[in-house]
mmCIF file of C-alpha atoms in Angstrom:
data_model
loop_
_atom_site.group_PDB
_atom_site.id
_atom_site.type_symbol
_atom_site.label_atom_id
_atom_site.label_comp_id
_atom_site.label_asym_id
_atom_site.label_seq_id
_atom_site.Cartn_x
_atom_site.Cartn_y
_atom_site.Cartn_z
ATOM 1 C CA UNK A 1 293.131 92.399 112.005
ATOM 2 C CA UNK A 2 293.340 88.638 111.615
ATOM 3 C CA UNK A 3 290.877 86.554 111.191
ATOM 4 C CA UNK A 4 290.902 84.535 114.049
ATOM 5 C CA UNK A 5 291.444 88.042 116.392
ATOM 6 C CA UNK A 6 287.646 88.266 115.673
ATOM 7 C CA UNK A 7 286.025 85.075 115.981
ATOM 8 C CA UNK A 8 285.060 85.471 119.820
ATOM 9 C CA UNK A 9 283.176 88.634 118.300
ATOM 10 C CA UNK A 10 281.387 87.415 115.331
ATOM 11 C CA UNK A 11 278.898 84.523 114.823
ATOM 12 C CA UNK A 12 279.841 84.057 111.406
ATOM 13 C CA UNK A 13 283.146 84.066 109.688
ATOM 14 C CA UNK A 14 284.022 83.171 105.832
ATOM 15 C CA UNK A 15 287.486 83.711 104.425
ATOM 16 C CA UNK A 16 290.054 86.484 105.314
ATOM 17 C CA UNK A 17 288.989 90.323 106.871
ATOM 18 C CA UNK A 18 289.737 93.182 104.635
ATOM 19 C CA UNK A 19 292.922 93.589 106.920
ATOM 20 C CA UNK A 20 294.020 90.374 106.117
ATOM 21 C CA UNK A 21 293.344 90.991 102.034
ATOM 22 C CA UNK A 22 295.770 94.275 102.781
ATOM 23 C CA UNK A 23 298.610 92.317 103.679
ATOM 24 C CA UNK A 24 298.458 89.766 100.885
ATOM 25 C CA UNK A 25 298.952 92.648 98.817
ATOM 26 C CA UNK A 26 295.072 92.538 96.965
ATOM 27 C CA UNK A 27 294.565 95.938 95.628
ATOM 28 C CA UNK A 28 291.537 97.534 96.681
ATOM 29 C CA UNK A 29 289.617 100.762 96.881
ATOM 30 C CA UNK A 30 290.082 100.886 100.493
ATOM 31 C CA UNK A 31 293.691 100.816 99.879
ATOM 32 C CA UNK A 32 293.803 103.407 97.475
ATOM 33 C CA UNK A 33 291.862 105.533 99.728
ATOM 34 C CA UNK A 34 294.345 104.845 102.251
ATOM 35 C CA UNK A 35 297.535 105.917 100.938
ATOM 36 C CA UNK A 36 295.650 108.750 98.994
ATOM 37 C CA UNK A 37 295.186 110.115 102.520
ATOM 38 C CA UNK A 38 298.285 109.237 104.039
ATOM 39 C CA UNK A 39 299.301 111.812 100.749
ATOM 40 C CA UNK A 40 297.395 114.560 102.329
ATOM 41 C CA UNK A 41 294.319 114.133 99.598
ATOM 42 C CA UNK A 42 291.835 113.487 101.591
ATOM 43 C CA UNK A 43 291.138 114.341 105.359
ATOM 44 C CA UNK A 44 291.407 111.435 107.550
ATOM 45 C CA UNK A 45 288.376 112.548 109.578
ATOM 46 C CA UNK A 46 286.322 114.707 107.471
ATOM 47 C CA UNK A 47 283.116 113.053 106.136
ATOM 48 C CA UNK A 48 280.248 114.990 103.963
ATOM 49 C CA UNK A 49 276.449 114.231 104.654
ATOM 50 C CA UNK A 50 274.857 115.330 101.738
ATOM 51 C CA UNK A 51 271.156 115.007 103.074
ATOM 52 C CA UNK A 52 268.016 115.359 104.898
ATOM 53 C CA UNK A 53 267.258 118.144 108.303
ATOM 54 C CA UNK A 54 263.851 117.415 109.980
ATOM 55 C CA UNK A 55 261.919 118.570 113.071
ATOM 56 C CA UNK A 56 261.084 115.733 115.271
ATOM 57 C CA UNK A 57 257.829 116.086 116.950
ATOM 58 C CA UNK A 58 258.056 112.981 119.291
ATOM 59 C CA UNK A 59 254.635 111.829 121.151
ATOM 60 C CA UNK A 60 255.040 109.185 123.950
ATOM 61 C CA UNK A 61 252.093 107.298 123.421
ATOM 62 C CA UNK A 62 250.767 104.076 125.014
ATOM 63 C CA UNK A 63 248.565 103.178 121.682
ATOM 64 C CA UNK A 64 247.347 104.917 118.758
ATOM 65 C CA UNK A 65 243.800 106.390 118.482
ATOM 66 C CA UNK A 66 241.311 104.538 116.293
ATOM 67 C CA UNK A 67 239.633 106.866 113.803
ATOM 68 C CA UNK A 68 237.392 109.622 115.473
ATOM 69 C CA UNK A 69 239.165 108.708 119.028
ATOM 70 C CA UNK A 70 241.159 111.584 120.199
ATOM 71 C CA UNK A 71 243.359 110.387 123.012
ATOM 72 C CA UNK A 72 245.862 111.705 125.546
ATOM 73 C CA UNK A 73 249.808 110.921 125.300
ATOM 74 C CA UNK A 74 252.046 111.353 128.410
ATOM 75 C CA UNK A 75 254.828 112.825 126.848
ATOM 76 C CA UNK A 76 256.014 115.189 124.187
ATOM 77 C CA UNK A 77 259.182 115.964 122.872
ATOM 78 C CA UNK A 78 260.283 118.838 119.954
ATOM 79 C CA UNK A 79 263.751 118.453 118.893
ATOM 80 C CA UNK A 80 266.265 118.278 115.574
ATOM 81 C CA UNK A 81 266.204 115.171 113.731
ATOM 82 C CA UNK A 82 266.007 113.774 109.808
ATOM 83 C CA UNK A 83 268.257 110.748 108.792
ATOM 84 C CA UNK A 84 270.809 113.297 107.240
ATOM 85 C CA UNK A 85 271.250 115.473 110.088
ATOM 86 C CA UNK A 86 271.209 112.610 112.876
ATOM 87 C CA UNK A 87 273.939 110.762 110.790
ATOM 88 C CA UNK A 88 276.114 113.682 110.824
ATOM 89 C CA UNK A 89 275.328 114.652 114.346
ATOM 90 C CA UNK A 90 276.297 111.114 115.929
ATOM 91 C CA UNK A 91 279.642 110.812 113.428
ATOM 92 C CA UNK A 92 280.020 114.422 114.837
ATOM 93 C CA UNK A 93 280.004 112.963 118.669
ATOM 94 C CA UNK A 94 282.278 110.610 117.480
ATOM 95 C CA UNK A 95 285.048 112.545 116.817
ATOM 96 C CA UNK A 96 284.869 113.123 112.960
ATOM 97 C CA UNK A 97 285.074 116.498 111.209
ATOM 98 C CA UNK A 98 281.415 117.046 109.556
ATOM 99 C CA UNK A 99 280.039 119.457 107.340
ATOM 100 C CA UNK A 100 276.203 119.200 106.045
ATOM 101 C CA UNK A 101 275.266 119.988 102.825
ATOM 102 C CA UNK A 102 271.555 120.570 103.396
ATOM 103 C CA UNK A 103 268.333 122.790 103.073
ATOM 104 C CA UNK A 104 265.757 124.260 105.422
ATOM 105 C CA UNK A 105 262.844 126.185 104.745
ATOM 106 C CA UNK A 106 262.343 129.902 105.180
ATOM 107 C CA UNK A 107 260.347 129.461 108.822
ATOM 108 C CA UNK A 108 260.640 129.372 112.400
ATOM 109 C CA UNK A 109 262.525 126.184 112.323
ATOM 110 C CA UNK A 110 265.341 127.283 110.359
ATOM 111 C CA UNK A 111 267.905 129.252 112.260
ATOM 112 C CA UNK A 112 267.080 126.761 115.442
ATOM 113 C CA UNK A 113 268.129 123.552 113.080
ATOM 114 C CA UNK A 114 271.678 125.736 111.751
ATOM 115 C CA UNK A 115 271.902 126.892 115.402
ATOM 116 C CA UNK A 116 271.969 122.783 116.662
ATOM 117 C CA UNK A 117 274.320 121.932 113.644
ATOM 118 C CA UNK A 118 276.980 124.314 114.985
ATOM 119 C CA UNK A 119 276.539 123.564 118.910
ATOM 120 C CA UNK A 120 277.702 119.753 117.715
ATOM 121 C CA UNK A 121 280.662 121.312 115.176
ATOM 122 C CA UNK A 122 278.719 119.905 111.992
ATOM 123 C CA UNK A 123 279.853 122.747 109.363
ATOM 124 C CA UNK A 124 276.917 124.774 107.748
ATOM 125 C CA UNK A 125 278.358 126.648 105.311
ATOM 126 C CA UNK A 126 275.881 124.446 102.775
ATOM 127 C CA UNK A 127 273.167 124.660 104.527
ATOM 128 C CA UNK A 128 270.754 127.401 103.399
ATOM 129 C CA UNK A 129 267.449 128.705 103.374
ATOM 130 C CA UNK A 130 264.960 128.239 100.902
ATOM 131 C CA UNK A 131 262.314 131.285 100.414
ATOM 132 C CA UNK A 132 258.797 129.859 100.015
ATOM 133 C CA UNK A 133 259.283 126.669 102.038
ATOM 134 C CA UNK A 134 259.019 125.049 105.035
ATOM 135 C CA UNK A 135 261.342 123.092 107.144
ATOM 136 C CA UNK A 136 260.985 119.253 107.156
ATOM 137 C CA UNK A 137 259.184 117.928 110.276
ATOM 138 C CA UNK A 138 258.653 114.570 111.764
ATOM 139 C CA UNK A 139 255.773 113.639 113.327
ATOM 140 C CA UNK A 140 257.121 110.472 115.973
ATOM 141 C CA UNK A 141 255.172 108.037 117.601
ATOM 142 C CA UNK A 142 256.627 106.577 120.255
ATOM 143 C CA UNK A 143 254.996 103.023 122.436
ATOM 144 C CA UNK A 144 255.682 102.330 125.984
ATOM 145 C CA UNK A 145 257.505 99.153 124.314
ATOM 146 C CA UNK A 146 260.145 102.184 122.712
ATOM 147 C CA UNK A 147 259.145 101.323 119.410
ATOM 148 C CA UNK A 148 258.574 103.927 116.918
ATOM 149 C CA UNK A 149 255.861 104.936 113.744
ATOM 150 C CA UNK A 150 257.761 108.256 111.552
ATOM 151 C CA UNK A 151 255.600 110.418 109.188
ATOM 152 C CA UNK A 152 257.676 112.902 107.360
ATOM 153 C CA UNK A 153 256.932 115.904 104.925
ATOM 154 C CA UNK A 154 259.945 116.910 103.154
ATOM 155 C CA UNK A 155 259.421 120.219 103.084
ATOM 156 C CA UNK A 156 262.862 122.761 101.629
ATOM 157 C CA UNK A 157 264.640 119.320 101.701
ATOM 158 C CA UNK A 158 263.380 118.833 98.247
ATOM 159 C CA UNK A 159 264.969 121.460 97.174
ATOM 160 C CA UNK A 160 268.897 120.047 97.546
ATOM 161 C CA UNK A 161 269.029 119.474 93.879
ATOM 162 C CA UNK A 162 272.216 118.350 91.944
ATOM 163 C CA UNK A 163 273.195 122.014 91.157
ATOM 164 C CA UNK A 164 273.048 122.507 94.725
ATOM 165 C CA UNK A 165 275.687 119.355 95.216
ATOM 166 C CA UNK A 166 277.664 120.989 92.744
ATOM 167 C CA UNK A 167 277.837 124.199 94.553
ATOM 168 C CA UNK A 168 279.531 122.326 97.323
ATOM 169 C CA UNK A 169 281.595 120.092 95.058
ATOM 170 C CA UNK A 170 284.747 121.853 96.562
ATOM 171 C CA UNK A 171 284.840 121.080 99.556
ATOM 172 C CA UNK A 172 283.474 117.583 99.006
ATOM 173 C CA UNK A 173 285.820 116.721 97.467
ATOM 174 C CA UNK A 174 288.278 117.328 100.491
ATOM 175 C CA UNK A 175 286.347 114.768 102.533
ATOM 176 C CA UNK A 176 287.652 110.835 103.282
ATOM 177 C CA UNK A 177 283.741 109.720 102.961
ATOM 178 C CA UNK A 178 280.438 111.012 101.613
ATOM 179 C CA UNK A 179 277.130 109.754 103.257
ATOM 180 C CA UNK A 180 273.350 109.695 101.916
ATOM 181 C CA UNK A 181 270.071 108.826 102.279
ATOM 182 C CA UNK A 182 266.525 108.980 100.748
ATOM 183 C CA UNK A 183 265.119 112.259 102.388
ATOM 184 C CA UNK A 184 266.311 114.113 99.086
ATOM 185 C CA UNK A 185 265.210 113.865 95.666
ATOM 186 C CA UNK A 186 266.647 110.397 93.938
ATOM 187 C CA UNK A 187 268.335 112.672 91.219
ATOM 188 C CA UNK A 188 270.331 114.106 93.661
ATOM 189 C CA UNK A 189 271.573 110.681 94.930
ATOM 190 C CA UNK A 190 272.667 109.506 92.098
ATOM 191 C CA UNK A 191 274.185 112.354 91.318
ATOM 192 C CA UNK A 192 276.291 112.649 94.565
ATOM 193 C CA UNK A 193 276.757 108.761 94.148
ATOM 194 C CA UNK A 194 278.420 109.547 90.689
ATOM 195 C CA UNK A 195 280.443 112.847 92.177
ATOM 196 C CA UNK A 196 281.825 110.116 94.685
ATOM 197 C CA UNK A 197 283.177 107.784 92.214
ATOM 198 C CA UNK A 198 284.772 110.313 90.148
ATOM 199 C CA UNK A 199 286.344 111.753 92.576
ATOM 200 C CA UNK A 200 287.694 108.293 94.155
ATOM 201 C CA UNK A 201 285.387 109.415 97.458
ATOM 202 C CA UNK A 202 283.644 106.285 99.127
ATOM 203 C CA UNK A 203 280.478 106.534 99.220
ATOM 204 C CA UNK A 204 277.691 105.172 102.208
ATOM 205 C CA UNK A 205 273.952 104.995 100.889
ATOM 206 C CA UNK A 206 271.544 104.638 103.785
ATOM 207 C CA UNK A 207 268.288 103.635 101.571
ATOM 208 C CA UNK A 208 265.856 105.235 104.165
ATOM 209 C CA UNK A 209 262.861 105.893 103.587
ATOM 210 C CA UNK A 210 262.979 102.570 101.406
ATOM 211 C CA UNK A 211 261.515 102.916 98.557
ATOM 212 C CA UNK A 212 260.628 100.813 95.325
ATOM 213 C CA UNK A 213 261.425 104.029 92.591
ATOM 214 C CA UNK A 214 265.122 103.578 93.989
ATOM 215 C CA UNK A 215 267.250 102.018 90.840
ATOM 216 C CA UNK A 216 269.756 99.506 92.065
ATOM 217 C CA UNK A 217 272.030 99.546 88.807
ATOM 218 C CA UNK A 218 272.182 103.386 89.770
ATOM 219 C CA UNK A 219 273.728 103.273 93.204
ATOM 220 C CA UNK A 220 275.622 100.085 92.334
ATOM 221 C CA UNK A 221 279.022 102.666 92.916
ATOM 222 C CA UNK A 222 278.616 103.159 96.083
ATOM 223 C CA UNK A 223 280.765 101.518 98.858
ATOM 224 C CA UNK A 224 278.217 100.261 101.330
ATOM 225 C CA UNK A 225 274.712 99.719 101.449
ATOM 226 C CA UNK A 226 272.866 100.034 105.001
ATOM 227 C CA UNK A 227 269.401 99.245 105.056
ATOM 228 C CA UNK A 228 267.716 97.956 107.700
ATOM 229 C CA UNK A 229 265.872 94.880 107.955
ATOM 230 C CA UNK A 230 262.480 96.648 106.838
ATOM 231 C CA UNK A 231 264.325 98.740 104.035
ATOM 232 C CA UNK A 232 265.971 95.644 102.672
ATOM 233 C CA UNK A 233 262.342 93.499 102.634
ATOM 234 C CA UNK A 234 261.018 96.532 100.886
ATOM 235 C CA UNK A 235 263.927 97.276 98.280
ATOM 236 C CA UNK A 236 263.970 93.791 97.122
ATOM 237 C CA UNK A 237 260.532 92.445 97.860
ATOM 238 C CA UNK A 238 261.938 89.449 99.616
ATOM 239 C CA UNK A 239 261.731 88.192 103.201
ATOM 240 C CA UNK A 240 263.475 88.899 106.331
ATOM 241 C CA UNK A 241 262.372 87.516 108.733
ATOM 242 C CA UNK A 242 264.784 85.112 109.293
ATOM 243 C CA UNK A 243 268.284 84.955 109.438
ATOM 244 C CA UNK A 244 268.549 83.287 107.004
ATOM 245 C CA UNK A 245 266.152 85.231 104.418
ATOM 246 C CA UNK A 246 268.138 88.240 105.774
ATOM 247 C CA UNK A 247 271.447 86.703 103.923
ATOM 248 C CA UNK A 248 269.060 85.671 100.936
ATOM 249 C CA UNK A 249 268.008 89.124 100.295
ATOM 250 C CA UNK A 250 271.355 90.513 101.025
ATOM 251 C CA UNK A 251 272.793 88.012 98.481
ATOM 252 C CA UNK A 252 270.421 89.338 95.769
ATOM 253 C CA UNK A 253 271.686 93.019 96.691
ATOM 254 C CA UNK A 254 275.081 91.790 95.667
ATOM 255 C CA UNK A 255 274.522 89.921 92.795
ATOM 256 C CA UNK A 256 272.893 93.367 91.502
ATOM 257 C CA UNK A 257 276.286 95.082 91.690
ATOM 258 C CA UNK A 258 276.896 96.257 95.318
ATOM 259 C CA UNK A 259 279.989 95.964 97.399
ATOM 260 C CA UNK A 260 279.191 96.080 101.185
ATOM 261 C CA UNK A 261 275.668 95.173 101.934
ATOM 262 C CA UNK A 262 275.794 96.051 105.771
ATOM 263 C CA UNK A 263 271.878 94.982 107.545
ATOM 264 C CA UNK A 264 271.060 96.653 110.878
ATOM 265 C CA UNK A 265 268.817 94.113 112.449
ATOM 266 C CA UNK A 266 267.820 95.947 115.865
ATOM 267 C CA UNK A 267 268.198 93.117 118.940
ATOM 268 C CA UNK A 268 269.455 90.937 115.839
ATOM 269 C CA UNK A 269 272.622 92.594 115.482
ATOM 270 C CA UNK A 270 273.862 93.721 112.497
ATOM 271 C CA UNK A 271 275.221 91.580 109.315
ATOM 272 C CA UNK A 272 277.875 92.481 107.249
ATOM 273 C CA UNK A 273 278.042 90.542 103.509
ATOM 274 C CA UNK A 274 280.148 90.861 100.530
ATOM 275 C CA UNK A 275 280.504 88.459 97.923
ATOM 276 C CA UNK A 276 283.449 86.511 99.281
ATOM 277 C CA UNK A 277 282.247 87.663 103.095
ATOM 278 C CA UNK A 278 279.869 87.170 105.844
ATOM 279 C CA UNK A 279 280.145 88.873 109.373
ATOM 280 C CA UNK A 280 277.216 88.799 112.005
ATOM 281 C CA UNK A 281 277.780 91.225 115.160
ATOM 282 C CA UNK A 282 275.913 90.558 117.716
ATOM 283 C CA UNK A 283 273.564 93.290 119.343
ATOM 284 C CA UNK A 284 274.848 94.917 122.966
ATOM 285 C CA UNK A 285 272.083 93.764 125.371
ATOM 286 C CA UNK A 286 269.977 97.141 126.730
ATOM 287 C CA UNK A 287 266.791 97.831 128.011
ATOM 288 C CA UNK A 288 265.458 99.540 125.386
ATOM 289 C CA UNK A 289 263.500 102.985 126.030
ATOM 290 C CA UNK A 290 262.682 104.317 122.817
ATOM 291 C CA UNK A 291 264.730 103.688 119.239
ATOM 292 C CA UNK A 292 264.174 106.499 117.289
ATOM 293 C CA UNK A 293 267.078 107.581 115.439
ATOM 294 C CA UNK A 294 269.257 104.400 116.433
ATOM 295 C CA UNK A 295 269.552 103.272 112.435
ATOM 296 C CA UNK A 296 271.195 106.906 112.019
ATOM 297 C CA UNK A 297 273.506 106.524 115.020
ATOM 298 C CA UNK A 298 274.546 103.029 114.032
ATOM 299 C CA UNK A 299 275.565 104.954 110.509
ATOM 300 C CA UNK A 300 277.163 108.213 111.960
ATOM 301 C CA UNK A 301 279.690 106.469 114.585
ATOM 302 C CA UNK A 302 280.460 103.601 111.627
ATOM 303 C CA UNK A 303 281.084 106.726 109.047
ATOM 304 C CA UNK A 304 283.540 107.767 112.183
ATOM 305 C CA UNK A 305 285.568 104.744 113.036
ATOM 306 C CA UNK A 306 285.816 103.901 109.294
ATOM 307 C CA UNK A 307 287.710 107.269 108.103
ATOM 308 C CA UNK A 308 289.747 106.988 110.897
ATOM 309 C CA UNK A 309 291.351 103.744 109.802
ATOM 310 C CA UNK A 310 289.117 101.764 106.908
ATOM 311 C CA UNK A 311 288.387 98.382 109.629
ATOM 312 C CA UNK A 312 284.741 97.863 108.516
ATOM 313 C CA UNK A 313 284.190 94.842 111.240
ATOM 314 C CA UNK A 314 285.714 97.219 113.651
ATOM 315 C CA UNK A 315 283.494 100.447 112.952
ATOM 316 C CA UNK A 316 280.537 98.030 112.964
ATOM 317 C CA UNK A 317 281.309 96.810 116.681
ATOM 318 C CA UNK A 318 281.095 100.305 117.480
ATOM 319 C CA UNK A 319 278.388 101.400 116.195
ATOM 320 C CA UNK A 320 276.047 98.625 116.913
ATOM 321 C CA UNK A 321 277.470 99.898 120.747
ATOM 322 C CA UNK A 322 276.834 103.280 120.049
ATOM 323 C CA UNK A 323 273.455 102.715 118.259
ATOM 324 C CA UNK A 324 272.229 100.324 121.489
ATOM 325 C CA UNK A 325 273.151 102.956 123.868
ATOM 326 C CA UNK A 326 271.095 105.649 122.061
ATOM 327 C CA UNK A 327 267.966 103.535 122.775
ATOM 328 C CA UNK A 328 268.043 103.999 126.386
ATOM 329 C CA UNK A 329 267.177 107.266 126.245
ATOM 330 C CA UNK A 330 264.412 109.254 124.714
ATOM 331 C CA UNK A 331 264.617 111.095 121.691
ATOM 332 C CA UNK A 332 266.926 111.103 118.357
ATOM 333 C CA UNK A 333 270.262 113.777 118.590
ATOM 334 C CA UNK A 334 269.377 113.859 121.902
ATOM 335 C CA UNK A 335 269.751 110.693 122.985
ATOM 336 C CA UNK A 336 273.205 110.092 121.622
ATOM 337 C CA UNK A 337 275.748 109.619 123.942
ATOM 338 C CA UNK A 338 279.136 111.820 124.019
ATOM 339 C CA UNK A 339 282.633 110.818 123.598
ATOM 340 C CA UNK A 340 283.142 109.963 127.613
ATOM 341 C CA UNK A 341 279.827 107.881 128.086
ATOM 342 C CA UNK A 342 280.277 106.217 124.997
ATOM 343 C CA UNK A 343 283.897 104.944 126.246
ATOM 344 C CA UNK A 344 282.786 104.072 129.306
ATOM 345 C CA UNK A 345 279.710 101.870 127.757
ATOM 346 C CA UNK A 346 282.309 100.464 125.796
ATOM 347 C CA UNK A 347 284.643 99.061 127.899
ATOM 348 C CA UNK A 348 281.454 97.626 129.870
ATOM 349 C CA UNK A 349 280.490 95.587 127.021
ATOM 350 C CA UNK A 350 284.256 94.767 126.065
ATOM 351 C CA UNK A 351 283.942 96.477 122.825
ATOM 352 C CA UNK A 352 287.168 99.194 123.066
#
């Protein structure tokens, strides 16, 4: 895509797009990746989510109860969630080929959360059962302004250790892109994140739950970075609430050692920075209802649109669509659109 194909689209644009570094002949890993799968060595559409399964338990509230107040909420929701299993459930939607590498507890919960994996074609042969555990839940607080407060307890998704990853090591390796998050133990991340590069696999970190034990110079080989604007003030310890601290922050992400620092900014948009570039999509216009899960649907349909074809401003277009339609409805999996409503929202907002 040329450059000036996507000016009408983007606030900000610095130097050439990624397509444009393709045809003068600059040698990347998105290249690479390219021709390995036009070789048959990697599926086109197959992406592995090594990562996190939760419960959502969702209460509609209009404000939270001081201490010692017990109050009533006029809604409640139970459904699947966790950033791992959202991520794969949207990319799922999308039209990519999915398979989970995941653990539940030995409960009530389990066979329900394998049962939802397969009803959206998300592969569970790595997703098993741990004896003595519980399931991950989420407790979800949701304000009549759609904004959202997450507790989580972990539960059996502690238990996905590197041993585990290796177990599935197979059929990771037949994938075009691996994604992760912070629902699992750090020493599993890093060692997926490692498993990635070695086997030429890019790799997506979503750093959520932020936290400040994560080592930078440890996930510096992975191929984008998504935090959102929360993640990244907590991650680095510097502003954002500004533009402009946003690309500050971002900056200092890069100068660590990452490649694609990609910032979901809710009604912001999103930003896109590398070292050499600096992309701002705006955010589609909705009326908001509640945005649980939207950070994970923003990740699953870019995971999507990026192994089709490796056009990162592209995917991002999408998914900040896809993401901003989830919001106006209620709930995480549940509120993601399918392939048909997502087209038509698409062409509405001139985004196809």
């Amino acid at each position: 895509r040329a450059a000036s194909a996507v000016v009408a689209q983007s606030t900000w644009l610095f130097t050439g797009t990624i397509a444009d570094n393709r045809r003068r002949g600059n040698a990347t890993r998105d290249e690479q990746w390219c021709k390995d799968r036009e070789r048959g060595g990697l599926s086109a559409m197959k992406i592995a989510v090594v990562g996190s399964n939760m419960v959502d338990l969702t209460a509609y509230i209009t404000r939270m109860p001081a201490p010692g107040e017990t109050l009533e909420a006029p809604d409640f929701a139970l459904g699947c969630g966790g950033k791992g299993a959202n991520q794969a459930v949207a990319a799922a939607l999308c039209g990519a080929d999915v398979m989970m590498v995941s653990r539940v507890g030995a409960d009530i919960f389990a066979d329900n959360t394998i049962r939802n994996f397969q009803i959206y074609g998300v592969d569970t042969t790595h997703v098993k059962k741990v004896e003595g555990m519980s399931s991950g839940v989420a407790p979800i607080f949701v304000d009549q302004h759609g904004q959202n407060s997450i507790l989580i307890i972990k539960g059996a998704n502690n238990a996905l250790t590197p041993a585990e990853v290796d177990a599935a090591e197979a059929n990771i390796r037949s994938c075009g892109l691996i994604i992760l998050q912070l629902e699992i133990p750090l020493e599993t991340v890093y060692h997926t994140i490692e498993l990635g590069r070695r086997s030429g696999i890019p790799v997506l970190l979503n750093p959520a739950p932020a936290t400040k034990e994560l080592a930078i110079d440890r996930v510096c080989a992975c191929d984008f970075f998504v935090p959102n604007e929360t993640e990244l003030a907590i991650l680095t310890e510097m502003p954002t609430a500004t533009q402009e601290d946003v690309e500050h922050a971002a900056t200092f992400l890069l100068e660590k050692g990452l490649k694609n620092v990609i910032v979901t900014l809710g009604e912001r948009g999103v930003l896109w920075m590398t070292k050499a570039e600096k992309y701002y999509v705006p955010a589609c216009r909705v009326d908001a209802t509640d945005t649980s899960g939207a950070g994970d649907a923003f990740i699953g349909c870019f995971s999507s649109c990026y192994v089709q074809d490796g056009d990162v401003l592209a995917a991002i277009r999408k998914a900040s669509a896809f993401a901003a339609l989830s919001v106006t409805r209620k709930g995480t999996q549940m509120s993601y659109p399918d392939r048909a409503a997502f087209a038509a929202f698409l062409a509405q907002q001139g985004r196809h």
